[in-house]
Coordinates of C-alpha atoms in Angstrom, one line a residue:
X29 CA 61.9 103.8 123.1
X30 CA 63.9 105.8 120.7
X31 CA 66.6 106.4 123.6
X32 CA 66.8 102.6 124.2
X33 CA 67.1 101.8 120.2
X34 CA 70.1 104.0 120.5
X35 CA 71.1 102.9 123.5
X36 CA 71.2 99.0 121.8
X37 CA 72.9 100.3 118.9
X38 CA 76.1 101.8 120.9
X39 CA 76.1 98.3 122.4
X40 CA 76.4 97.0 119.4
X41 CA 78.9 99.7 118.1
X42 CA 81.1 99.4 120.7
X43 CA 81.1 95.3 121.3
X44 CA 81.9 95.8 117.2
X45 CA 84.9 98.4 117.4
X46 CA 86.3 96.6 120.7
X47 CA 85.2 92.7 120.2
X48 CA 87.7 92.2 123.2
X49 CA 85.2 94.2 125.7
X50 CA 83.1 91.8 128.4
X51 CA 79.7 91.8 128.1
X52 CA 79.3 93.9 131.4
X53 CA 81.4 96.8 130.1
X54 CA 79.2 96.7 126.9
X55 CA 75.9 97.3 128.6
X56 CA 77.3 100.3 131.1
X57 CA 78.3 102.0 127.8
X58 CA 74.7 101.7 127.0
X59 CA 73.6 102.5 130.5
X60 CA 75.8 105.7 130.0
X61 CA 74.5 106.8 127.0
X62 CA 70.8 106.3 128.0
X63 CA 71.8 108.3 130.8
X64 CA 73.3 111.1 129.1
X65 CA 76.3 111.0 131.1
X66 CA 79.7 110.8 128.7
X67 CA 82.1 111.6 131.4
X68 CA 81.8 107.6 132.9
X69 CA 82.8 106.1 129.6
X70 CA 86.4 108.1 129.8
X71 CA 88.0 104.9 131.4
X72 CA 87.9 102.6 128.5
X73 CA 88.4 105.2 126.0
X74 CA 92.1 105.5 124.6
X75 CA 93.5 108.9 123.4
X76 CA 95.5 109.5 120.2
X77 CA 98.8 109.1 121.7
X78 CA 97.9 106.1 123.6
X79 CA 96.9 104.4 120.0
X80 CA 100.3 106.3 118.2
X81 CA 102.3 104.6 121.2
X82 CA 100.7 101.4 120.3
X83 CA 101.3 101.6 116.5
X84 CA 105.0 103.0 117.0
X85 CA 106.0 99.5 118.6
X86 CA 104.3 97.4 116.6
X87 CA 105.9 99.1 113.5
X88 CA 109.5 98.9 115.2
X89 CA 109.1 95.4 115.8
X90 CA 107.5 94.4 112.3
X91 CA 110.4 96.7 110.5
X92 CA 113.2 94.4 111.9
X93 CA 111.8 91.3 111.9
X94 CA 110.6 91.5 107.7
X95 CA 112.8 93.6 106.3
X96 CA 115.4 90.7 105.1
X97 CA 112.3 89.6 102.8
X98 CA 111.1 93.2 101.7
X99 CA 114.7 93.6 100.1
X100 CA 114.6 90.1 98.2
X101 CA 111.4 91.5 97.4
X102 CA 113.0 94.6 95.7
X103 CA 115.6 93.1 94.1
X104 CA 113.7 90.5 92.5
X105 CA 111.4 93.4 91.4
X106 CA 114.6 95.7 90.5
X107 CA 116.8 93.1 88.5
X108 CA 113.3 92.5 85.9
X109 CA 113.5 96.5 85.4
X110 CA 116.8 96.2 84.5
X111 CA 119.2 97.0 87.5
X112 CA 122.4 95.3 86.5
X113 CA 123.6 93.4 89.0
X114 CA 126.7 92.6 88.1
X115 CA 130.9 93.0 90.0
X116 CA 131.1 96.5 91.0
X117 CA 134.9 96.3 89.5
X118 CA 133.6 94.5 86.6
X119 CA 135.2 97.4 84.1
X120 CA 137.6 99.3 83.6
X121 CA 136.0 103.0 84.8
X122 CA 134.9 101.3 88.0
X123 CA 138.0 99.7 88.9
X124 CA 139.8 102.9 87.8
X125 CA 137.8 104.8 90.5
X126 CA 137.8 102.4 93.2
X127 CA 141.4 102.1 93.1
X128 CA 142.8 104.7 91.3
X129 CA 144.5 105.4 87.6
X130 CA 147.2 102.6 88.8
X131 CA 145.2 99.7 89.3
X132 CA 143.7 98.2 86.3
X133 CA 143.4 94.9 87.2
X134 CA 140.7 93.3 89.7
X135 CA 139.5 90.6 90.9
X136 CA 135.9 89.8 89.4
X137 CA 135.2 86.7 91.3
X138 CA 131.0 87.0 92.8
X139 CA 132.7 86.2 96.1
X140 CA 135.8 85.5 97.3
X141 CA 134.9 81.9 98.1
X142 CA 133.6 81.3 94.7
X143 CA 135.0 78.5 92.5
X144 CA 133.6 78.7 89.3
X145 CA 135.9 82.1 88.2
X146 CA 137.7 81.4 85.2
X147 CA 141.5 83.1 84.6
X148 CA 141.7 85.5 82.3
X149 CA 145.0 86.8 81.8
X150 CA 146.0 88.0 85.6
X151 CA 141.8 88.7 86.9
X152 CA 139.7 86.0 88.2
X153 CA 136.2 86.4 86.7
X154 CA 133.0 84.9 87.4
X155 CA 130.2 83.7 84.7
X156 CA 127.4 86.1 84.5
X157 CA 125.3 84.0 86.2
X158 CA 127.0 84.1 89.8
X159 CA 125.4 87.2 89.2
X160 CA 121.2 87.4 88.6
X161 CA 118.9 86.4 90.7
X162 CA 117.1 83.1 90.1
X163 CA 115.0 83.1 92.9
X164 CA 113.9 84.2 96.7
X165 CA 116.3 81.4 98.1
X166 CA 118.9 82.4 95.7
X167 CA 118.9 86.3 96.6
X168 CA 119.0 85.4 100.3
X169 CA 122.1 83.0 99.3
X170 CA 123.8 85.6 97.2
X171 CA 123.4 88.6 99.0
X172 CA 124.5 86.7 102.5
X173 CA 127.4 85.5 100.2
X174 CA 128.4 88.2 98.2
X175 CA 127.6 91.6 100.5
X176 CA 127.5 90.1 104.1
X177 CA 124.6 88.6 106.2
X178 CA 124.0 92.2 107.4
X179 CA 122.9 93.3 104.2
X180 CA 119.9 91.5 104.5
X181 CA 118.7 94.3 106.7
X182 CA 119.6 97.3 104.3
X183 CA 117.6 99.8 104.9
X184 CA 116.0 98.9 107.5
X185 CA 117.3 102.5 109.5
X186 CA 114.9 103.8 106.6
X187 CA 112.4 101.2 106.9
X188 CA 112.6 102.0 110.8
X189 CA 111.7 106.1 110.0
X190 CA 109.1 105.6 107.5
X191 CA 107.1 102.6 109.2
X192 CA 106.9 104.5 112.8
X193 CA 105.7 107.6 111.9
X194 CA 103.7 106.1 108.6
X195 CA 102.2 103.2 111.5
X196 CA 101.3 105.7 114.1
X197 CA 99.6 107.4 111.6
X198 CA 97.8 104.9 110.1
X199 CA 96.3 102.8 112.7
X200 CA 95.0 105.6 115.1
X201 CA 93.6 107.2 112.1
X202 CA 91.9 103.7 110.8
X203 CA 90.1 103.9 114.4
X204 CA 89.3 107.1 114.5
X205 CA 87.4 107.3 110.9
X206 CA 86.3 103.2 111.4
X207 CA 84.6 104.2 115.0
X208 CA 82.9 107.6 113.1
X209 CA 81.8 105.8 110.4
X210 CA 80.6 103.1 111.9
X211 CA 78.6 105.5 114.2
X212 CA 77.1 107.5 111.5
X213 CA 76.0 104.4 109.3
X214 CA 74.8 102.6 112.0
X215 CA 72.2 105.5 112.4
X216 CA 71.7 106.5 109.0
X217 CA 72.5 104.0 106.6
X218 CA 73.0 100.6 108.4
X219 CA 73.3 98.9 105.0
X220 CA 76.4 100.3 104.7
X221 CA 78.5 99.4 107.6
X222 CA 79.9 96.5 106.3
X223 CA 81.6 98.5 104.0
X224 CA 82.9 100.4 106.8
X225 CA 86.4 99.3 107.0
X226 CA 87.6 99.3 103.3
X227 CA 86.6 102.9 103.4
X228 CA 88.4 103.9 106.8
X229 CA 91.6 102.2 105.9
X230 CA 91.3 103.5 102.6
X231 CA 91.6 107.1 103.8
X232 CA 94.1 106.2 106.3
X233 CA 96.2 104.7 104.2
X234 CA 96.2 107.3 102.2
X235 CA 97.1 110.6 104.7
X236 CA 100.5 107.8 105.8
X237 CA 101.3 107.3 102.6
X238 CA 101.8 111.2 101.5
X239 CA 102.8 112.1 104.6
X240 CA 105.5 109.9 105.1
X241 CA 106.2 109.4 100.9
X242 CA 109.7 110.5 100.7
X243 CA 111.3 107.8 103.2
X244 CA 109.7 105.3 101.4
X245 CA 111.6 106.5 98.2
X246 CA 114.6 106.1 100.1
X247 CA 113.9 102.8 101.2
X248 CA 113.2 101.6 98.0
X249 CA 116.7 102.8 96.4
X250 CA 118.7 102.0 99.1
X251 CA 117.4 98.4 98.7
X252 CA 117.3 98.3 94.9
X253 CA 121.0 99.4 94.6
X254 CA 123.9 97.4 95.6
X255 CA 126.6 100.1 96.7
X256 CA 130.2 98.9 97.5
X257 CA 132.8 101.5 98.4
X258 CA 135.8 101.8 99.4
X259 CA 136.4 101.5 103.3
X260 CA 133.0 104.1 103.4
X261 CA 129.9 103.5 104.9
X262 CA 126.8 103.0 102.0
X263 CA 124.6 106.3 101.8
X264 CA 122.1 106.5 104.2
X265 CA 118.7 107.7 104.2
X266 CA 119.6 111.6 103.7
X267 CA 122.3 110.8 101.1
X268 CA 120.1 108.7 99.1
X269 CA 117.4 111.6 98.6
X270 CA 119.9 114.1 98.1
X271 CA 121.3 111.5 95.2
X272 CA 117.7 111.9 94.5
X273 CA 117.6 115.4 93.9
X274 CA 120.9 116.0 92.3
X275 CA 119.4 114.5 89.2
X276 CA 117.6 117.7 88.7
X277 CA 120.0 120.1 90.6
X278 CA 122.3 122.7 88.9
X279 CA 125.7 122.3 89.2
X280 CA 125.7 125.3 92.1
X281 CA 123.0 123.4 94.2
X282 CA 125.0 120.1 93.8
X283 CA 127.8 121.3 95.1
X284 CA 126.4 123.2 97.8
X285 CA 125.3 120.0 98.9
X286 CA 128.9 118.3 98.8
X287 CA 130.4 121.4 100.6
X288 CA 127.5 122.0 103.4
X289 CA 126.0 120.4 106.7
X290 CA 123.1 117.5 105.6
X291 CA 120.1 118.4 107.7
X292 CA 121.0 122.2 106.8
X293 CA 121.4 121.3 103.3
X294 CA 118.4 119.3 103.2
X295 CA 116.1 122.7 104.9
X296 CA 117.9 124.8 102.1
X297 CA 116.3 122.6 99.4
X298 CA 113.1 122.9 100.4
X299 CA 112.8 126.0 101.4
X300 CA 114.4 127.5 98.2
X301 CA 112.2 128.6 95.5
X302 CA 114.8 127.4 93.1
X303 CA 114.6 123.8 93.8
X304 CA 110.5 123.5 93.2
X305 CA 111.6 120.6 90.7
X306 CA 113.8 119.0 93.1
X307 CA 111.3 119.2 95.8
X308 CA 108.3 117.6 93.6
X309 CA 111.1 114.5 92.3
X310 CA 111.3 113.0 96.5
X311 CA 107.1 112.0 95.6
X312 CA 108.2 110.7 92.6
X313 CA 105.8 107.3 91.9
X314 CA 103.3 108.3 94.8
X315 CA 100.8 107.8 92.1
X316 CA 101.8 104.0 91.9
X317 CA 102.4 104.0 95.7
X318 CA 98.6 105.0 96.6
X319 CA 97.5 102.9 93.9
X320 CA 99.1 99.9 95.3
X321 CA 98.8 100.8 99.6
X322 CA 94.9 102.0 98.6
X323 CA 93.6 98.8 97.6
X324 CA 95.7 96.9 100.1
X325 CA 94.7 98.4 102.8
X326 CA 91.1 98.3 101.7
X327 CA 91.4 94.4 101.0
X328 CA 93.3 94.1 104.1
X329 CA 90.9 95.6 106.3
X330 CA 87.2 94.3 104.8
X331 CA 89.0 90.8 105.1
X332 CA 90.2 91.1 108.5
X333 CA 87.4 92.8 110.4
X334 CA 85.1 90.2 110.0
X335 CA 87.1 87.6 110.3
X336 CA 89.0 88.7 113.8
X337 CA 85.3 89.5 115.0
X338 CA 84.7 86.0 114.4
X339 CA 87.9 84.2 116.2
X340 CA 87.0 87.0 118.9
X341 CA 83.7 85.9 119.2
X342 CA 84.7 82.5 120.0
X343 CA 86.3 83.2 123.1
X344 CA 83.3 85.2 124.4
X345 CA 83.7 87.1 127.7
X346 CA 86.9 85.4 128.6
X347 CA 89.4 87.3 126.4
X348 CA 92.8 87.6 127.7
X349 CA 96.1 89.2 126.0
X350 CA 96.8 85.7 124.5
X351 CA 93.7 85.5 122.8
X352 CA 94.1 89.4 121.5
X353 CA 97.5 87.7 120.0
X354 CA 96.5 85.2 118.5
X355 CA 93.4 86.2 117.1
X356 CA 94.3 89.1 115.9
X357 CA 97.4 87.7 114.6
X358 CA 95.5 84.7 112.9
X359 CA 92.9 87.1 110.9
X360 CA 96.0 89.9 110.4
X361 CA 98.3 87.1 108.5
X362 CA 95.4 86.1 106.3
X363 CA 94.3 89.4 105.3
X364 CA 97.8 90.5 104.5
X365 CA 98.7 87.6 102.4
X366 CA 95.5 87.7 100.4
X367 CA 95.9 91.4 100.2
X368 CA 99.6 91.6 99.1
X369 CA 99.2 88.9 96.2
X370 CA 96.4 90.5 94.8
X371 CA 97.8 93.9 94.5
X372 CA 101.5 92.6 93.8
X373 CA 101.5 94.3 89.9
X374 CA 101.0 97.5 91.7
X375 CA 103.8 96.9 93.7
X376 CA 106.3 96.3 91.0
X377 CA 105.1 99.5 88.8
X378 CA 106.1 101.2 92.5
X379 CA 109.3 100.1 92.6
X380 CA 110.2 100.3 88.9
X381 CA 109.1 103.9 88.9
X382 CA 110.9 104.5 92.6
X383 CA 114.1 103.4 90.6
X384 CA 114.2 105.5 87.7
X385 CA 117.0 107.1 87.4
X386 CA 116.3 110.0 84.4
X387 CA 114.4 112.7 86.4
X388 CA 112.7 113.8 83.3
X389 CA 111.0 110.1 82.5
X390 CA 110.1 109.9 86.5
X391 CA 108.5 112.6 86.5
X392 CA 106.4 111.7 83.1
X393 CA 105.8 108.4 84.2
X394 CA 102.3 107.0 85.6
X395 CA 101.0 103.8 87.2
X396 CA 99.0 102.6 83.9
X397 CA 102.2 103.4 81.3
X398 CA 104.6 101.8 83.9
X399 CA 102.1 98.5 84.0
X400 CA 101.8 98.3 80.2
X401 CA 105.7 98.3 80.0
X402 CA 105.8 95.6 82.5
X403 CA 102.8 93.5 80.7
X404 CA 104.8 93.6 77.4
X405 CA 108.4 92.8 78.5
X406 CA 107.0 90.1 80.7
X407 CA 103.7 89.5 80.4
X408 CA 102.0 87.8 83.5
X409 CA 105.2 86.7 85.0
X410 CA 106.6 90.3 85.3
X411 CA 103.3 91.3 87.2
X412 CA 103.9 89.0 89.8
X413 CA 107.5 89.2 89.9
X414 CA 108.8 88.9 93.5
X415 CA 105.0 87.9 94.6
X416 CA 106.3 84.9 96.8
X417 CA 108.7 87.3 99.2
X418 CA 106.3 90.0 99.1
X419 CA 103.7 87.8 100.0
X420 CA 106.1 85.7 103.1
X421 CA 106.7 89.5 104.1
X422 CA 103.3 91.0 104.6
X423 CA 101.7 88.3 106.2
X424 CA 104.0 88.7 109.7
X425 CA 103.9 91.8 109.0
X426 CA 100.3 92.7 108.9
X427 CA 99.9 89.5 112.0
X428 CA 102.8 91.5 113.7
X429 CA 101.6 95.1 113.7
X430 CA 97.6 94.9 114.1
X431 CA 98.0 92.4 117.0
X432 CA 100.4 93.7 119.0
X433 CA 98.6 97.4 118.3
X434 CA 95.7 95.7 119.5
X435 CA 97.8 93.8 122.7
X436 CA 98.9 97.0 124.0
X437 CA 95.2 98.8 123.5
X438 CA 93.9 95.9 125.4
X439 CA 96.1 96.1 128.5
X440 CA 96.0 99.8 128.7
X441 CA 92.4 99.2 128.5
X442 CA 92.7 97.0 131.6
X443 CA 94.8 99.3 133.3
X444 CA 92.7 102.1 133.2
X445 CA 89.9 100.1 133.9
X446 CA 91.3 99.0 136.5
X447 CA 92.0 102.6 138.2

């Protein structure tokens, strides 16, 4: 009687983990366990690298297809810390070292199509407000304007290394401690399981997140900033954490960097017991990173496992890929949403702290100092600045990654159940 209870409750388990499963694959899991026989359920089990495959693609695709609104996102979030974002020529030093001790004069217009510039003496120069931000539309028009259409996706190549590995990460380990913990509540604490999820993506979030930290700090800046130079490519990833850690570098270690090979450069660094300091800068914010990605992914998850199980349960025994999709995309996109507005002041302490430029206030910085700052310079408001992109983006991008994760589990599960 006992085995049978079990038996039931692996049923149950398993129906739970993978809502997608018939009703006949269900019961032989059961039949297997009461029969003490584990080798027979290795068809429909998926390994770790089948789930990191899964995850890697979904993150490739979502990287591409959202990053044009996560850096509105971070601009909006940038200009209220006070990035100026204003004509890289607009004085005299910059135009001095963009063009050299001979060419004083510029032309300050926000674009070169712009007709509101005023003459003054022999420059054309915009009001200030061709330069700030008004708005979501109003980055998108500036930026595609002012910098090119292809700025849009700055930092994605960034965006591209951190949401792979921080993806394939994160969604094999959500399974892994999800289908554990379901497991051991189910048997010892059943009260529990609907807590469950909120806990697994909680602790998965979590391991990504440090893990996979200093991209994101890249990421952030090279979105944040604009950079304009001189027939040159804008720094990439590497250049933008060595920029990082020249802040706190010695004048030796700074140029060792300008004189050396990158990725040789970059192993120096951390290797060397000289450049503890600089080493500790590339997590600078994690504190406000966790604190926001924590309680997202716990929202995220407790939202969307109940309500996927639900679409899912609607179509019964006769799931197919489409209805994987759109379920899971359906349940994904609300979860997201809901979970990125309610966490969106976290967000903008993140990126305000990411930003800083002193070293030494980075470093002394925290997550409830940096939301006080942003409470009294803008109340309310500055909480919730850049909530609208930051909501438009993690919506697909939530939809995006769990259902085609979940697409690709469900037709390798075919396949090998197939074989």
């Amino acid at each position: 009687m006992v085995r049978e209870s079990a038996a039931n409750k692996m049923v149950e388990l398993e129906r739970a983990q993978n809502p997608w499963m018939s009703t006949e694959q269900t019961q032989s899991v059961g039949a297997d366990f009461s029969a003490a026989q584990p080798p027979s359920t290795s068809h429909w089990q998926l390994g770790v690298a089948e789930r990191a495959f899964s995850a890697a693609g979904a993150a490739f695709l979502s990287a591409i297809i959202v990053n044009p609104l996560d850096v509105v996102k971070t601009r909006l979030q940038a200009q209220a810390a006070g990035v100026p974002y204003s004509h890289p020529l607009s004085n005299v030093i910059s135009r001095m070292s963009y063009f050299g001790p001979s060419m004083m004069f510029a032309d300050l217009r926000c674009s070169p199509s712009c007709t509101r510039a005023g003459i003054q003496g022999t420059v054309s120069i915009c009001p200030p407000d061709c330069f700030q931000y008004k708005g979501t539309l109003d980055v998108f028009y500036k930026i595609i304007r002012q910098e090119g259409f292809s700025r849009l996706w700055r930092g994605t190549n960034a965006g591209l290394a951190l949401a792979v590995p921080t993806v394939g990460i994160y969604l094999p380990c959500y399974d892994v401690f999800r289908n554990q913990l379901e497991e051991f509540t189910a048997r010892n604490a059943p009260s529990t399981t609907a807590y469950v999820p909120l806990v697994a993506g909680s602790l998965a979030r979590s391991l990504a997140c440090a893990t996979c930290y200093p991209i994101e700090l890249a990421r952030t800046r090279m979105q944040a900033f604009k950079v304009i130079q001189n027939g040159g490519k804008p720094p990439g990833v590497l250049k933008t954490l060595f920029g990082v850690i020249s802040h706190v570098k010695t004048t030796s270690n700074v140029a060792a960097l300008a004189s050396g090979i990158v990725l040789l450069n970059l192993m120096i660094l951390i290797v060397s017991p000289l450049t503890v300091q600089g080493y500790r800068v590339l997590w600078t914010g994690m504190g406000a990173q966790l604190a926001r990605d924590v309680p997202f992914s716990g929202i995220c998850w407790a939202t969307l496992e109940p309500l996927r199980r639900k679409l899912l349960g609607l179509v019964g025994d006769e799931a197919s890929a489409l209805n994987i999709l759109g379920a899971n995309f359906s349940a994904a996109f609300v979860a997201g949403s809901l979970a990125a507005a309610a966490t969106c002041p976290l967000d903008v302490a993140k990126t305000r702290r990411q930003i800083e430029n002193d070293p030494i206030r980075a470093m002394k910085m925290t997550t409830r100092q940096t939301l006080l700052e942003i409470w009294r310079g803008g109340g309310l408001k500055g909480l919730f600045t850049g909530v609208g992109p930051r909501v438009a983006r993690a919506g697909p991008s939530v939809g995006i990654v769990v259902s085609f994760y979940e697409v690709v589990k469900y037709v390798l599960h075919q396949r090998y159940a197939a074989s």
